[in-house]
Structure formats: structure tokens, C-alpha cells
């Protein structure tokens, strides 16, 4: 887990669950994802997700049938969706 803010390097951070809006890989729409593990910095007020988590979400959205996802889903629900491929073969 992060111990410092990725933006300002302050140690005044809080790990929490937050709502985010994510663009679908095909660019046709965005979806609200609730309860996403996030970091809130109390120094610069930035709220963000770790680079690793961003990659996990991006890969998952790329590898599942997104037609079954409505306008909103939870992080847990998103991550348990069955994948069409085992991994992102386009990630070099």
C-alpha cells in the first residue's frame, strides 16, 4: 500500500473506497464503478487509484463482455465478471 501521495509525496493520506467513472475500451460510454480502492491525500486533496489498480481495471474491461454492464457497477462485481480471454495479449 502507498505510504505517500503519488502527486505531492505527503504522508497525510487515507486509503478508502470511492466512486470513479471509467470510459469503456471502445469509447462508446462511461460507467460508474463504486467502492474502488482509492487513496485520498489530505495535503493536496487528490483522490486517485494506484497504477497497478488502474491496469487491473483497464485489463478487466478489455477482457470481458461489457454489454452486460449497465451504467453502474461495483468494483467487486466488475472484477468477478468472466473473461473472454485469459489475459490481455495486447499488453506488451
Short mmCIF file of C-alpha atoms in Angstrom, two decimals:
data_model
loop_
_atom_site.label_atom_id
_atom_site.label_comp_id
_atom_site.label_asym_id
_atom_site.label_seq_id
_atom_site.Cartn_x
_atom_site.Cartn_y
_atom_site.Cartn_z
CA UNK A 1 0.00 0.00 0.00
CA UNK A 2 1.05 3.54 -0.65
CA UNK A 3 2.56 5.39 2.27
CA UNK A 4 2.95 8.71 0.43
CA UNK A 5 0.83 10.64 -2.03
CA UNK A 6 1.81 9.89 -5.62
CA UNK A 7 1.23 13.55 -6.51
CA UNK A 8 2.74 15.63 -3.70
CA UNK A 9 4.55 12.94 -1.65
CA UNK A 10 2.74 13.92 1.55
CA UNK A 11 2.31 11.22 4.17
CA UNK A 12 -1.15 12.55 5.05
CA UNK A 13 -3.06 10.00 3.01
CA UNK A 14 -6.11 7.86 3.65
CA UNK A 15 -6.93 4.56 1.96
CA UNK A 16 -10.65 4.35 1.23
CA UNK A 17 -13.29 3.14 -1.19
CA UNK A 18 -14.53 5.68 -3.71
CA UNK A 19 -16.70 6.01 -6.80
CA UNK A 20 -15.00 6.50 -10.17
CA UNK A 21 -16.19 6.96 -13.74
CA UNK A 22 -14.44 4.88 -16.37
CA UNK A 23 -14.59 5.06 -20.14
CA UNK A 24 -15.27 1.76 -21.85
CA UNK A 25 -12.43 0.47 -24.08
CA UNK A 26 -14.47 1.10 -27.23
CA UNK A 27 -15.08 4.71 -26.18
CA UNK A 28 -18.86 4.50 -26.56
CA UNK A 29 -19.79 5.25 -22.95
CA UNK A 30 -18.62 5.60 -19.40
CA UNK A 31 -19.60 3.52 -16.41
CA UNK A 32 -19.72 4.41 -12.72
CA UNK A 33 -17.72 1.94 -10.65
CA UNK A 34 -18.47 2.10 -6.93
CA UNK A 35 -16.32 1.07 -3.98
CA UNK A 36 -13.00 1.25 -5.83
CA UNK A 37 -9.91 1.11 -3.58
CA UNK A 38 -8.54 4.65 -3.68
CA UNK A 39 -6.10 7.00 -2.00
CA UNK A 40 -7.14 10.42 -0.67
CA UNK A 41 -4.39 12.92 0.08
CA UNK A 42 -5.26 15.41 2.79
CA UNK A 43 -2.47 17.77 1.70
CA UNK A 44 -3.25 18.27 -1.98
CA UNK A 45 -6.84 16.86 -1.92
CA UNK A 46 -6.11 14.48 -4.80
CA UNK A 47 -8.14 11.26 -4.92
CA UNK A 48 -6.61 8.57 -7.11
CA UNK A 49 -6.12 4.87 -7.72
CA UNK A 50 -2.76 3.14 -7.82
CA UNK A 51 -1.18 2.49 -11.22
CA UNK A 52 -1.49 -1.25 -10.60
CA UNK A 53 -5.21 -0.98 -9.87
CA UNK A 54 -5.79 1.19 -12.94
CA UNK A 55 -4.14 -1.51 -15.05
CA UNK A 56 -6.28 -4.23 -13.45
CA UNK A 57 -9.48 -2.30 -14.20
CA UNK A 58 -8.39 -1.49 -17.76
CA UNK A 59 -7.47 -5.12 -18.44
CA UNK A 60 -10.74 -6.39 -16.97
CA UNK A 61 -12.83 -4.01 -19.08
CA UNK A 62 -10.86 -5.04 -22.16
CA UNK A 63 -11.27 -8.77 -21.49
CA UNK A 64 -14.96 -9.05 -20.57
CA UNK A 65 -18.21 -8.61 -22.44
CA UNK A 66 -19.06 -5.06 -21.36
CA UNK A 67 -22.57 -5.25 -22.88
CA UNK A 68 -23.73 -6.86 -19.64
CA UNK A 69 -22.58 -3.92 -17.54
CA UNK A 70 -25.13 -1.19 -17.00
CA UNK A 71 -24.44 2.44 -16.22
CA UNK A 72 -23.14 1.48 -12.78
CA UNK A 73 -21.41 -1.50 -11.18
CA UNK A 74 -19.34 -2.18 -8.10
CA UNK A 75 -15.62 -2.84 -8.23
CA UNK A 76 -16.13 -6.33 -6.81
CA UNK A 77 -18.83 -7.14 -9.37
CA UNK A 78 -16.67 -5.87 -12.22
CA UNK A 79 -13.66 -7.92 -11.20
CA UNK A 80 -15.60 -11.23 -10.97
CA UNK A 81 -17.04 -10.96 -14.49
CA UNK A 82 -15.94 -13.92 -16.64
CA UNK A 83 -13.18 -13.07 -19.08
CA UNK A 84 -13.38 -13.84 -22.78
CA UNK A 85 -9.57 -14.21 -22.85
CA UNK A 86 -7.25 -15.28 -20.06
CA UNK A 87 -5.07 -12.21 -20.33
CA UNK A 88 -4.54 -9.04 -22.32
CA UNK A 89 -2.37 -10.26 -25.20
CA UNK A 90 -2.05 -6.71 -26.50
CA UNK A 91 -0.15 -5.55 -23.39
CA UNK A 92 3.48 -5.58 -24.46
#
